[in-house]
mmCIF file of C-alpha atoms in Angstrom:
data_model
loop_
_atom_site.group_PDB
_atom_site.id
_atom_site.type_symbol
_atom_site.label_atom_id
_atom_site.label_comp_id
_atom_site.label_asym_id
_atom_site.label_seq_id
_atom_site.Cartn_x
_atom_site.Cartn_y
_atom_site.Cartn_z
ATOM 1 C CA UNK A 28 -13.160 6.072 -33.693
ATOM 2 C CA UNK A 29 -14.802 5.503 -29.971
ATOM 3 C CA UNK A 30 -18.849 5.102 -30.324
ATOM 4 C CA UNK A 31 -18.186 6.765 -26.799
ATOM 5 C CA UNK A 32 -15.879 9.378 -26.165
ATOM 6 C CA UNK A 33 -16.041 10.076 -22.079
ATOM 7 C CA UNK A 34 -16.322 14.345 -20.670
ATOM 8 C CA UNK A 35 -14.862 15.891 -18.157
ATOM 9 C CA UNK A 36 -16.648 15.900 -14.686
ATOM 10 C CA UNK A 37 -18.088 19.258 -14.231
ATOM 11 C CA UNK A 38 -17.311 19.470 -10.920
ATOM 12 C CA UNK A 39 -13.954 18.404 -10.085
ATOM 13 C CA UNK A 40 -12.088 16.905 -7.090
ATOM 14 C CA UNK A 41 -10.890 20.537 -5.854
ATOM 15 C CA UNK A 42 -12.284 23.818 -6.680
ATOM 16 C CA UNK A 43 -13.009 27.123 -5.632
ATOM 17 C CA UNK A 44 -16.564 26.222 -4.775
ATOM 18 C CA UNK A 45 -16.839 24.997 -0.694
ATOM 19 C CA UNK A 46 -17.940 26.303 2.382
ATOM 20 C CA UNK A 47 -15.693 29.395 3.613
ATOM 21 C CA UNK A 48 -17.223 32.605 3.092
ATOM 22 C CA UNK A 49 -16.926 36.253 3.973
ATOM 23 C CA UNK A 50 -18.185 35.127 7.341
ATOM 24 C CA UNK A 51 -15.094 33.212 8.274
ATOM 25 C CA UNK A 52 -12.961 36.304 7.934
ATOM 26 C CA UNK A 53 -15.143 38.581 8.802
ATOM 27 C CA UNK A 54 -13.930 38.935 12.413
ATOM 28 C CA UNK A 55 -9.990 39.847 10.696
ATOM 29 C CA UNK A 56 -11.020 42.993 8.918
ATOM 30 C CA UNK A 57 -8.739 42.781 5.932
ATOM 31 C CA UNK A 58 -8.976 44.426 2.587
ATOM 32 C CA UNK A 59 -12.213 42.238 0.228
ATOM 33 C CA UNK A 60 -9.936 41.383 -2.313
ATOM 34 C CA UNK A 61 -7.742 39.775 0.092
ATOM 35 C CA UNK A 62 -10.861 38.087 1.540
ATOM 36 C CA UNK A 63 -11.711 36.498 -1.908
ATOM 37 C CA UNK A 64 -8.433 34.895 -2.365
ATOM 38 C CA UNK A 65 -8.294 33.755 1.354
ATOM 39 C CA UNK A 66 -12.032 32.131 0.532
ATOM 40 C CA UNK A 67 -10.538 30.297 -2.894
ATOM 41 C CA UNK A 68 -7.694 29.065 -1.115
ATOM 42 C CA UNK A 69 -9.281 27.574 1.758
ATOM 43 C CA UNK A 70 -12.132 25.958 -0.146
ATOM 44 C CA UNK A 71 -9.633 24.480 -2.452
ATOM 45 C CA UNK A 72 -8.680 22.490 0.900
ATOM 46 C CA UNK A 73 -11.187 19.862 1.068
ATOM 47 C CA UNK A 74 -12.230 17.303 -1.724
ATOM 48 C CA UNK A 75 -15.580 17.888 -3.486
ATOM 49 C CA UNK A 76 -16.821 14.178 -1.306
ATOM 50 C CA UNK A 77 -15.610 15.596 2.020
ATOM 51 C CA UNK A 78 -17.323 19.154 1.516
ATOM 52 C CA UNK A 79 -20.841 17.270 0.983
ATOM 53 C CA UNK A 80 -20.078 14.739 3.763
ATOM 54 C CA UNK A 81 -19.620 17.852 5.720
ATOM 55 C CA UNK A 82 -22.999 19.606 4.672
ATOM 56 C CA UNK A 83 -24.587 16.236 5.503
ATOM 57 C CA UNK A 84 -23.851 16.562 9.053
ATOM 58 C CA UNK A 85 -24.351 20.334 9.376
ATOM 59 C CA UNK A 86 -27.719 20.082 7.860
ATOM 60 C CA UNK A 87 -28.114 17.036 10.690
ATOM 61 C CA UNK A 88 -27.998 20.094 13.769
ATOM 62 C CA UNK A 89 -31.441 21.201 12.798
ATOM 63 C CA UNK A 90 -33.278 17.589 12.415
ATOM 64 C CA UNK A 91 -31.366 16.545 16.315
ATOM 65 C CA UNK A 92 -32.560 19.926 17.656
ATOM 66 C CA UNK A 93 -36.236 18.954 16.495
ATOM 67 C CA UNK A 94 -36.209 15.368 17.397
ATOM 68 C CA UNK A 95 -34.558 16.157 21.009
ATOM 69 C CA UNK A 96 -35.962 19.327 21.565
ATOM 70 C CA UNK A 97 -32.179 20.781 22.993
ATOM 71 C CA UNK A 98 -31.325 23.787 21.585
ATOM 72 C CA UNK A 99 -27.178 23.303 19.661
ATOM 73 C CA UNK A 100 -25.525 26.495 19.462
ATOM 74 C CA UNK A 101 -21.932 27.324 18.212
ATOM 75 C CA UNK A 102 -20.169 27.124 20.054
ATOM 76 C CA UNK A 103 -20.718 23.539 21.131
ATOM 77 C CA UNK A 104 -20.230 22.256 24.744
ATOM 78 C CA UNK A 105 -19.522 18.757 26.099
ATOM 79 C CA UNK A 106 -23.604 18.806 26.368
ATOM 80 C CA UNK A 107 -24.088 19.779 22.736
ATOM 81 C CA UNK A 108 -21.611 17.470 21.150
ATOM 82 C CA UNK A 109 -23.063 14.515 23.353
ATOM 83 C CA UNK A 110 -26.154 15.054 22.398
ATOM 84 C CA UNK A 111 -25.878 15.426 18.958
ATOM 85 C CA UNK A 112 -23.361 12.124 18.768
ATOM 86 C CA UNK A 113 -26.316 10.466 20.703
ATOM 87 C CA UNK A 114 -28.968 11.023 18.474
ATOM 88 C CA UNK A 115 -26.936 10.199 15.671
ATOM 89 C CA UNK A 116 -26.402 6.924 17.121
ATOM 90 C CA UNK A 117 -29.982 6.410 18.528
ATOM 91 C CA UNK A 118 -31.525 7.702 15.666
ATOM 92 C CA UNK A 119 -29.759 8.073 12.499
ATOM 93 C CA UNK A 120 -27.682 4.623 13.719
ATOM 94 C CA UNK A 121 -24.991 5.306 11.848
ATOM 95 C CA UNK A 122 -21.175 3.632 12.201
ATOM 96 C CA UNK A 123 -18.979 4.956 14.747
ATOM 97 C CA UNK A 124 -16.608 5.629 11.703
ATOM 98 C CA UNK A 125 -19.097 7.943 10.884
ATOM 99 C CA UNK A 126 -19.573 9.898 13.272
ATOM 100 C CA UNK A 127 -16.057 10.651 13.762
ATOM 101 C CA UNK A 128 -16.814 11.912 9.896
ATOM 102 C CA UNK A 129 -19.508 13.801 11.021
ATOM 103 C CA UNK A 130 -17.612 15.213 13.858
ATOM 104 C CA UNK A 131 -15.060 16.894 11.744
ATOM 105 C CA UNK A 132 -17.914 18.455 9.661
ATOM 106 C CA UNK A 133 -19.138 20.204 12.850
ATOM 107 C CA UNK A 134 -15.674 20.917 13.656
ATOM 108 C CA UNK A 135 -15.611 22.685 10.369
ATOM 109 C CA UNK A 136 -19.249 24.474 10.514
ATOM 110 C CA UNK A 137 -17.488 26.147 13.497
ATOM 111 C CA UNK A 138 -14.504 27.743 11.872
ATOM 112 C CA UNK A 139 -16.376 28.324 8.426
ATOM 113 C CA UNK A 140 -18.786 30.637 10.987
ATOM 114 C CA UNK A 141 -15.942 32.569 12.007
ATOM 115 C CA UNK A 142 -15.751 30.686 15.372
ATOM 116 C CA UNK A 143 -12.552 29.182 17.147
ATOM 117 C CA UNK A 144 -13.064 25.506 17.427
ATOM 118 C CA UNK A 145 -13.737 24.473 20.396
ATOM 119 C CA UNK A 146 -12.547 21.051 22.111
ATOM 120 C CA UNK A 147 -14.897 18.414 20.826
ATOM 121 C CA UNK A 148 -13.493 15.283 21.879
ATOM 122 C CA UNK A 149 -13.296 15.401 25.900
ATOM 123 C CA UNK A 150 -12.598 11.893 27.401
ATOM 124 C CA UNK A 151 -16.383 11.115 27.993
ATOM 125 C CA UNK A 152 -16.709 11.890 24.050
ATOM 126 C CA UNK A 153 -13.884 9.907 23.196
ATOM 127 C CA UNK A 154 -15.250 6.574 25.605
ATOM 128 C CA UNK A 155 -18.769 7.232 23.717
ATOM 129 C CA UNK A 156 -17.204 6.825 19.960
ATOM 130 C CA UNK A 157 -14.195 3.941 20.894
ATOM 131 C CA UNK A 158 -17.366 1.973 22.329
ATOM 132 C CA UNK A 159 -19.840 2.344 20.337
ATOM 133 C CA UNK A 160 -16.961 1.066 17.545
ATOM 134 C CA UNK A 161 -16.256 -1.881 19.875
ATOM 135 C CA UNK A 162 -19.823 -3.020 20.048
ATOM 136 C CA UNK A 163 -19.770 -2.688 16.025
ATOM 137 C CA UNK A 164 -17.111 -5.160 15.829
ATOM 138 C CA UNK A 165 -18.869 -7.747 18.477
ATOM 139 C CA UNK A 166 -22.249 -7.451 16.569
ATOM 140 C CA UNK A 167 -19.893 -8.329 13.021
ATOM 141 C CA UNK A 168 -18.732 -11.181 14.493
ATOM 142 C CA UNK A 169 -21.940 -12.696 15.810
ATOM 143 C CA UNK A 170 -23.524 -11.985 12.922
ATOM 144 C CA UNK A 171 -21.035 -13.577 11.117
ATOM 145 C CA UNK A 172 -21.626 -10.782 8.270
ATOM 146 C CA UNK A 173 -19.034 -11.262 4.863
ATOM 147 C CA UNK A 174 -15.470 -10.559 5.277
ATOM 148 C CA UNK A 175 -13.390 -9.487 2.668
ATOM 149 C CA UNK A 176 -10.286 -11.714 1.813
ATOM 150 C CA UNK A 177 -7.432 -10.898 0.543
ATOM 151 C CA UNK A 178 -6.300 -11.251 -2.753
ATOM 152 C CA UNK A 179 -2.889 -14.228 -2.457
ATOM 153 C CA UNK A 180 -1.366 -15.346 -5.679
ATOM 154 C CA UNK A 181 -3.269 -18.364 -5.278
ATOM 155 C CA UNK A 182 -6.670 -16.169 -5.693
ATOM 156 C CA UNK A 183 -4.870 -15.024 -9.248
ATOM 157 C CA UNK A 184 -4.412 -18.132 -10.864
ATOM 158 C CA UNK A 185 -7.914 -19.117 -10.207
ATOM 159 C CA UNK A 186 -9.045 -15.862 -11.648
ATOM 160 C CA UNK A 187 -7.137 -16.391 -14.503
ATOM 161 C CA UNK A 188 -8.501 -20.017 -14.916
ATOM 162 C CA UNK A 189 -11.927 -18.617 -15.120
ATOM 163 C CA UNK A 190 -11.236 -15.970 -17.103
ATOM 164 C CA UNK A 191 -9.908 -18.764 -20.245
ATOM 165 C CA UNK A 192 -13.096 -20.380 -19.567
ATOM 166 C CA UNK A 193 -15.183 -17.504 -19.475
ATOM 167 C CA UNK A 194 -17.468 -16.307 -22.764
ATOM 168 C CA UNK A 195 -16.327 -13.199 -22.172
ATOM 169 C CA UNK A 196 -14.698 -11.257 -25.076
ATOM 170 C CA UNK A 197 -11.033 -11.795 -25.638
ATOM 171 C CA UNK A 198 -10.041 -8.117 -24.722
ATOM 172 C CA UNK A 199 -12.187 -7.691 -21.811
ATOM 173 C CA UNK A 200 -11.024 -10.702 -20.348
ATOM 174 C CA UNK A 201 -7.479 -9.046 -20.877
ATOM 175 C CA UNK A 202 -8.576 -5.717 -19.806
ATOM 176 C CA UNK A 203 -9.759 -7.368 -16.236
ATOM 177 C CA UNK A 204 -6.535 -9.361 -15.934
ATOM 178 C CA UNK A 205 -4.537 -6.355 -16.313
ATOM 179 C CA UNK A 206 -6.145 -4.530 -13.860
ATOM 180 C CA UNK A 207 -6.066 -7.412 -11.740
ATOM 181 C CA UNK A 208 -1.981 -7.877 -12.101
ATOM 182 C CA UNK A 209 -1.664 -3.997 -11.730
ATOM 183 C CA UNK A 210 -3.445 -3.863 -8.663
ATOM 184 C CA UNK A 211 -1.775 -6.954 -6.760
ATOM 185 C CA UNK A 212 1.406 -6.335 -7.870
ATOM 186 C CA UNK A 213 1.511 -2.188 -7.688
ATOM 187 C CA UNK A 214 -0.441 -2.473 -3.772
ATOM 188 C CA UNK A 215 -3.160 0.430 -5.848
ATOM 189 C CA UNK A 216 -6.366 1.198 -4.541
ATOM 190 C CA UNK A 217 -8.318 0.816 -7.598
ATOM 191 C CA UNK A 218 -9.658 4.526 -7.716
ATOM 192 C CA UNK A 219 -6.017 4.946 -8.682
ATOM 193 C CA UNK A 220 -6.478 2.816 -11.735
ATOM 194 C CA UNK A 221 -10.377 2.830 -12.337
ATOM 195 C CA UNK A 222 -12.414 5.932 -12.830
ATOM 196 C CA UNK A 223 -15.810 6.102 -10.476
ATOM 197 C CA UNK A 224 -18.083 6.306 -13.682
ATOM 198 C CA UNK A 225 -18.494 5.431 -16.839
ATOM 199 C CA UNK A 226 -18.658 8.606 -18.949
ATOM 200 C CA UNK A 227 -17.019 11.282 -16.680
ATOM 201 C CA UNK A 228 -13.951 11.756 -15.258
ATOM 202 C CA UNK A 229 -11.893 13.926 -13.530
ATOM 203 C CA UNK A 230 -8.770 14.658 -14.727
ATOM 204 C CA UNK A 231 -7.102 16.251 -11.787
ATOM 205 C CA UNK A 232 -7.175 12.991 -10.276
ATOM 206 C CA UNK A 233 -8.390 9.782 -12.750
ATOM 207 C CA UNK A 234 -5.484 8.021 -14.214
ATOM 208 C CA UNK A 235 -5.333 9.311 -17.906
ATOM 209 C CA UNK A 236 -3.278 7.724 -20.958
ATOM 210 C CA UNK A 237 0.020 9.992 -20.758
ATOM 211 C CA UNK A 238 -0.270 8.784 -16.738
ATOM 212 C CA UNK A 239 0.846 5.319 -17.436
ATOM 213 C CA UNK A 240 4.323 3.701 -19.486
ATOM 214 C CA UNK A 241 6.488 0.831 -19.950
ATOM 215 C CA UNK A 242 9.854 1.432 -20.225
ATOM 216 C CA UNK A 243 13.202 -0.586 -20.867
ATOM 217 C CA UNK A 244 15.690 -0.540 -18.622
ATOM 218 C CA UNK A 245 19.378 -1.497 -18.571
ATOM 219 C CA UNK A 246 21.871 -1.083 -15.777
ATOM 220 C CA UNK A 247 24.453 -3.037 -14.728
ATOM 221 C CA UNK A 248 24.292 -5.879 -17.333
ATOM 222 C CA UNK A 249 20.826 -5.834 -15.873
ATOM 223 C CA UNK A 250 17.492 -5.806 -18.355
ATOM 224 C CA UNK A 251 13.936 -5.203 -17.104
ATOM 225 C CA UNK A 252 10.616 -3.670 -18.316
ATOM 226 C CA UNK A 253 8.492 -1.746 -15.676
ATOM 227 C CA UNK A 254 5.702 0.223 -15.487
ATOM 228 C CA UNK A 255 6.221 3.569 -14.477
ATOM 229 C CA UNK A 256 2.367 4.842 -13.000
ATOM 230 C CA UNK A 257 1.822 8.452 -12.213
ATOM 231 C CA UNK A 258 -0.815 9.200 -9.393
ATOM 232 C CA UNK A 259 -1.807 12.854 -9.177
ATOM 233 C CA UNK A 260 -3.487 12.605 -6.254
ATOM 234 C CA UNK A 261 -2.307 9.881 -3.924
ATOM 235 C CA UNK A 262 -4.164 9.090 -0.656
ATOM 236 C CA UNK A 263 -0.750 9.263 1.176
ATOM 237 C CA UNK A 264 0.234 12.942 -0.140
ATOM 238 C CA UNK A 265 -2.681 15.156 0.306
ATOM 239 C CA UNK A 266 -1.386 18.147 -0.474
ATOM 240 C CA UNK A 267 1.889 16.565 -2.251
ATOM 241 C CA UNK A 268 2.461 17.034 -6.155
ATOM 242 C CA UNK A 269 1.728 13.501 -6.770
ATOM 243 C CA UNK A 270 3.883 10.733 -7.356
ATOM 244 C CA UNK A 271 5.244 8.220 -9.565
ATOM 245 C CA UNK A 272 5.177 4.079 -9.152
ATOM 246 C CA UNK A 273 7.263 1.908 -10.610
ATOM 247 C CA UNK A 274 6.238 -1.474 -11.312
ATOM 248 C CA UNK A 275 8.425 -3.936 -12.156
ATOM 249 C CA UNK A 276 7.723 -7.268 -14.630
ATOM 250 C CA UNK A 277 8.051 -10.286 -12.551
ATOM 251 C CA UNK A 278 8.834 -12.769 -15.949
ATOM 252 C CA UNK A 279 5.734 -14.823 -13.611
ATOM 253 C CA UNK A 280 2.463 -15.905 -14.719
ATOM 254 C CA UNK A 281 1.106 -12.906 -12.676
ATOM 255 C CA UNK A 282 3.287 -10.297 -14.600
ATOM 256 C CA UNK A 283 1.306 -6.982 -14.706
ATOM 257 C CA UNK A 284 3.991 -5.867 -17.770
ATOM 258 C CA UNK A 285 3.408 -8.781 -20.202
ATOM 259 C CA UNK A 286 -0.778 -8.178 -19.472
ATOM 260 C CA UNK A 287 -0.225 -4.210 -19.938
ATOM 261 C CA UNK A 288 1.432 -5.109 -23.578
ATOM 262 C CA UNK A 289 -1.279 -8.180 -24.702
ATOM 263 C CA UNK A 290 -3.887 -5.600 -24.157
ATOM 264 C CA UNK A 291 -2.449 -2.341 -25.829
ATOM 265 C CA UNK A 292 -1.701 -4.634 -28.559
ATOM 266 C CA UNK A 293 -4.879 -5.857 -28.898
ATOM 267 C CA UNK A 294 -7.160 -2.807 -27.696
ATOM 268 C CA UNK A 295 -8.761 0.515 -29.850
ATOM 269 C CA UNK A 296 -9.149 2.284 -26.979
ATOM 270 C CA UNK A 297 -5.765 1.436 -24.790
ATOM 271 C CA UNK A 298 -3.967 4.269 -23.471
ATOM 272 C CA UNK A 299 -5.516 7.613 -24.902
ATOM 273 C CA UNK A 300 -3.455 10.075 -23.633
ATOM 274 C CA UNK A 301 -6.112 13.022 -22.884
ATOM 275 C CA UNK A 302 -8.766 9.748 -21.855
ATOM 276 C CA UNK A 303 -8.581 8.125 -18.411
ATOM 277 C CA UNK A 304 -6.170 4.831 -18.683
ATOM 278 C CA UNK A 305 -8.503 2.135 -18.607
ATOM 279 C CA UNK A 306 -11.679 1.890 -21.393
ATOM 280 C CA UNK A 307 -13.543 -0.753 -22.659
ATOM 281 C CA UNK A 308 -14.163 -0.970 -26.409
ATOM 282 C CA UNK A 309 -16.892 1.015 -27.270
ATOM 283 C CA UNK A 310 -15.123 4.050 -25.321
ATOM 284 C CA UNK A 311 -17.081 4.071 -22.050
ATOM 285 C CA UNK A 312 -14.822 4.255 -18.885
ATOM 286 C CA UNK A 313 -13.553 0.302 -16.983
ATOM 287 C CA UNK A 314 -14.817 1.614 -13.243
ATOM 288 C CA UNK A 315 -14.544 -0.054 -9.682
ATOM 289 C CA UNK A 316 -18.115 -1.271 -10.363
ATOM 290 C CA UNK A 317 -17.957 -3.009 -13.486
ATOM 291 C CA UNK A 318 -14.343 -4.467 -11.996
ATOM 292 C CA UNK A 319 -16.697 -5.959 -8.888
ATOM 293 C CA UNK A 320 -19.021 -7.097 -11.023
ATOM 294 C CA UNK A 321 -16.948 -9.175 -13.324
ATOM 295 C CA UNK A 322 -14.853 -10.293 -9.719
ATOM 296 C CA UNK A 323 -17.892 -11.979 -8.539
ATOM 297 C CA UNK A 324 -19.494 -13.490 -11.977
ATOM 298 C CA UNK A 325 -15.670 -15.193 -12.168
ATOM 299 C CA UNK A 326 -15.662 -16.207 -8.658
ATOM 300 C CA UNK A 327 -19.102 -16.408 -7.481
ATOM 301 C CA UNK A 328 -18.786 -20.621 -7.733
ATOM 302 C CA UNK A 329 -15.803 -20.527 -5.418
ATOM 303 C CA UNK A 330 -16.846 -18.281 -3.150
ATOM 304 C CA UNK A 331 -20.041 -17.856 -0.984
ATOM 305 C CA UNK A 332 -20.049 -13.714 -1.003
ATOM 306 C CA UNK A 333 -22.947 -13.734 1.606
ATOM 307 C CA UNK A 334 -19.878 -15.013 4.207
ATOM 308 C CA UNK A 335 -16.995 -14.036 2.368
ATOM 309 C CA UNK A 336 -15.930 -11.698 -0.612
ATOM 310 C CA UNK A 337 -13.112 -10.833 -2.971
ATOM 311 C CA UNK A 338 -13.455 -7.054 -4.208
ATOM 312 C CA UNK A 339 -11.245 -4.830 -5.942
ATOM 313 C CA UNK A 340 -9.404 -3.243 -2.307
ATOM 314 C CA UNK A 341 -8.873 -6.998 -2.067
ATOM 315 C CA UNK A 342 -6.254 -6.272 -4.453
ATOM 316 C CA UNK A 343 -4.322 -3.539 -2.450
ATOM 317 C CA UNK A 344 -4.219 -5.965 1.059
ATOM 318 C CA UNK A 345 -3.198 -8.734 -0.980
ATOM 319 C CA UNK A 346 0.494 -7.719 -1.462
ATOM 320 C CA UNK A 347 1.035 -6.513 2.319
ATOM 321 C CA UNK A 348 -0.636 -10.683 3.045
ATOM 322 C CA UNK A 349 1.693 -12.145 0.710
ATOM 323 C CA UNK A 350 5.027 -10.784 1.886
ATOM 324 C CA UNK A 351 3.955 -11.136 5.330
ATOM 325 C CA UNK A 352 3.467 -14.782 4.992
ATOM 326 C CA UNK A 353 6.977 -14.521 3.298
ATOM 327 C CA UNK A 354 8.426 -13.261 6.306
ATOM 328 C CA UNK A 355 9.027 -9.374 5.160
ATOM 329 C CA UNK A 356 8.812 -6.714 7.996
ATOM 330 C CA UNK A 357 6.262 -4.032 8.732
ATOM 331 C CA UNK A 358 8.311 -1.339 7.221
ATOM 332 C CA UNK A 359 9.194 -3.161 3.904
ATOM 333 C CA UNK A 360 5.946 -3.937 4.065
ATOM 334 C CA UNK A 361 4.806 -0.083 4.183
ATOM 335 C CA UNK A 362 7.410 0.916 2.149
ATOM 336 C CA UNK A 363 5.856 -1.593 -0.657
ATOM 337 C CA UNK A 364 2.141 -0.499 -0.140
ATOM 338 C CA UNK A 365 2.182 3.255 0.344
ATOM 339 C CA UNK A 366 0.735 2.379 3.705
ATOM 340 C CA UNK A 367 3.104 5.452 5.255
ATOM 341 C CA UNK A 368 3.786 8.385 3.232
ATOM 342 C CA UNK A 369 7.396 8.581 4.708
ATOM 343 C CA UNK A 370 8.451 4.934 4.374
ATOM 344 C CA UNK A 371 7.134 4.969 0.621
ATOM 345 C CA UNK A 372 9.212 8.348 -0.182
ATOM 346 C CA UNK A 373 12.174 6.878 1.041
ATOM 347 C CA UNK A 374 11.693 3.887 -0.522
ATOM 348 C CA UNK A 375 11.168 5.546 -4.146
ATOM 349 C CA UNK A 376 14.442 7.496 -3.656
ATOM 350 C CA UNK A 377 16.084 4.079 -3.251
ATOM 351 C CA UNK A 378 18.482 3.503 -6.245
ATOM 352 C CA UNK A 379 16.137 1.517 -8.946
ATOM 353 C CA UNK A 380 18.648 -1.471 -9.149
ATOM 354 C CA UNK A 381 17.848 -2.150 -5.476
ATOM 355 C CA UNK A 382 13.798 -1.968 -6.034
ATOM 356 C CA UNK A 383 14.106 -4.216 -9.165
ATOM 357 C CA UNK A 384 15.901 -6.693 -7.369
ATOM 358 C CA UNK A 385 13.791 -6.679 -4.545
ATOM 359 C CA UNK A 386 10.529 -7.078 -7.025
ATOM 360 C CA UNK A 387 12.069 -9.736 -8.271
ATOM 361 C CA UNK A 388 13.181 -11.362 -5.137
ATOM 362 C CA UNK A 389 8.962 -11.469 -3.966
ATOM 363 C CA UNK A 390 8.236 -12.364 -7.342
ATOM 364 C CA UNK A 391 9.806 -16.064 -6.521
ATOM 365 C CA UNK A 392 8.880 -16.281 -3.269
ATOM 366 C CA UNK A 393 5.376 -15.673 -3.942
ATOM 367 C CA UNK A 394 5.421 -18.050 -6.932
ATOM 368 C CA UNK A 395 5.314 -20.955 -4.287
ATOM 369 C CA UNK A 396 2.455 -19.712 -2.156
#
């Protein structure tokens, strides 16, 4: 039995609870219990993440009204939206990437008022944000500040070295290599695979037990394990029904099958079905920290991580570096990674025969780089 046993997040991805109100509909006059379902459905649009983001810079209006002394009222003009992108950069100096975050939070404040949302990007707006992003790439590279690498085969073998000469317990160290051969070889962002803490989870979209399989597979006179990974909520489908990734075993020393089956076999807390995927041994929940962590204790004495730095989306770029090197074009290449929601669906429809092979085919080619 776990010494841990993980709960459900209380507040999940999606819910009911958001920002529309009977003031967005108010203007439409329809029946109130119309109203109520209209105000579940829409708040059930945004992630739990994006709806605070988009408080954050609502709540902002007030504090750039006091520290500018201009009045913003909905709905904004060119004057209103420059000002309040100025003072975010003057005063709050935030990223241009955020801004454009915050931007879509006043975009929503409007229609969440029951106003139509007006044009907030004129050309003068747009040549404030693609230049203030500019100047944050200059200042990067004259500060030389650390850049993430990507993860090559290479970078796995040296992992791997470390991890037979870490101290480390036998099935953490197989825990970490599995998510290690999972992520390079399936192209995953690792909040696919990893929960975000270490006692909650949310199940609508953390990776449970019954998520994840290996299967046998024989067609053709052709034999193959994969691993057959269900994401509920994939980046890349919003508002699709999820969607399932097949990984195939490489027969490599960077096989993500043969690490999946040395650590179920050797793990108490592998693969509960109604518990996210990924545990360590006393039942708390593997997460994207604890996966950084270990990342730089194992490669801290190769790398200098104040000028460069492997982390776990190191992982998910890795695969599209590889099989460019190898020569593979842009839309294999997005096909691979999930990089475009279209290419991947087509790709997934492809007959499995074909995708094995072609795993197989970058399996040997990346063996020599």
């Amino acid at each position: 039995m776990d010494l841990r046993s993980p709960k459900i997040s209380r507040t999940q991805k999606y819910s009911k609870n958001g920002g529309y109100s009977t003031k967005t509909f108010e203007k439409y006059r329809l029946p109130p219990s119309i109203v109520t379902t209209l105000i579940t459905a829409a708040n059930h649009s945004l992630a739990k993440s994006t709806w605070k983001s988009y408080r954050t810079a609502e709540n902002h209006i007030r504090k750039c009204e006091k520290q500018t002394g201009i009045k913003l009222r909905f709905p904004f003009g060119t004057k209103e939206t420059l000002t309040y992108i100025g003072w975010l950069l003057k005063f709050r100096k935030v990223s241009a990437n955020t801004v454009e975050k915050y931007m879509s939070g006043i975009r929503l404040a409007h229609l969440k008022s029951g106003f139509v949302v007006p044009a907030l990007k004129p050309e003068i707006v747009k040549a404030v944000i693609e230049g203030a992003a500019q100047a944050e790439r200059v200042k990067e590279r004259l500060e030389n500040k650390a850049e993430r690498l990507a993860v090559t085969p290479a970078t796995l073998k040296l992992i791997k070295h470390e991890l037979k000469k870490s101290n480390l317990p036998i099935i953490r160290k197989r825990l970490i290599w599995l998510v290690c051969t999972l992520a390079f070889n399936g192209s995953f962002r690792i909040g696919e695979l990893l929960a975000n803490d270490n006692m909650h989870y949310d199940p609508q979209t953390c990776l449970l037990g019954r998520d994840i399989s290996v299967e046998n597979w024989h067609k053709n006179g052709e034999n193959t394990k994969l691993i057959k990974v269900w994401l509920k909520s994939p980046k890349e489908l919003k508002f699709g029904k999820g969607v399932m990734v097949e990984v195939f075993e490489t027969n490599t020393e960077i096989c993500p099958v043969a690490a999946l089956e040395k650590w179920k076999k050797q793990s108490k807390s592998a693969m509960t079905s109604t518990k996210p995927a990924f545990r360590l041994e006393d039942g708390s929940l593997y997460n994207g920290n604890l996966f950084n962590r270990d990342l730089e204790k194992l490669l801290g004495k190769h790398i200098n991580y104040k000028e460069t730095k492997i982390l776990s989306h190191s992982f998910r770029a890795g695969l599209a570096t590889a099989m460019a090197k190898l020569g593979y074009t842009d839309d294999e290449i997005c096909k691979i990674g999930r990089w475009n929601s279209q290419a991947f669906i087509h790709y997934v429809k492809t007959a499995r025969l074909k995708r094995m092979k072609i795993a197989r085919e970058m399996a040997e080619k990346m063996a020599s780089i």
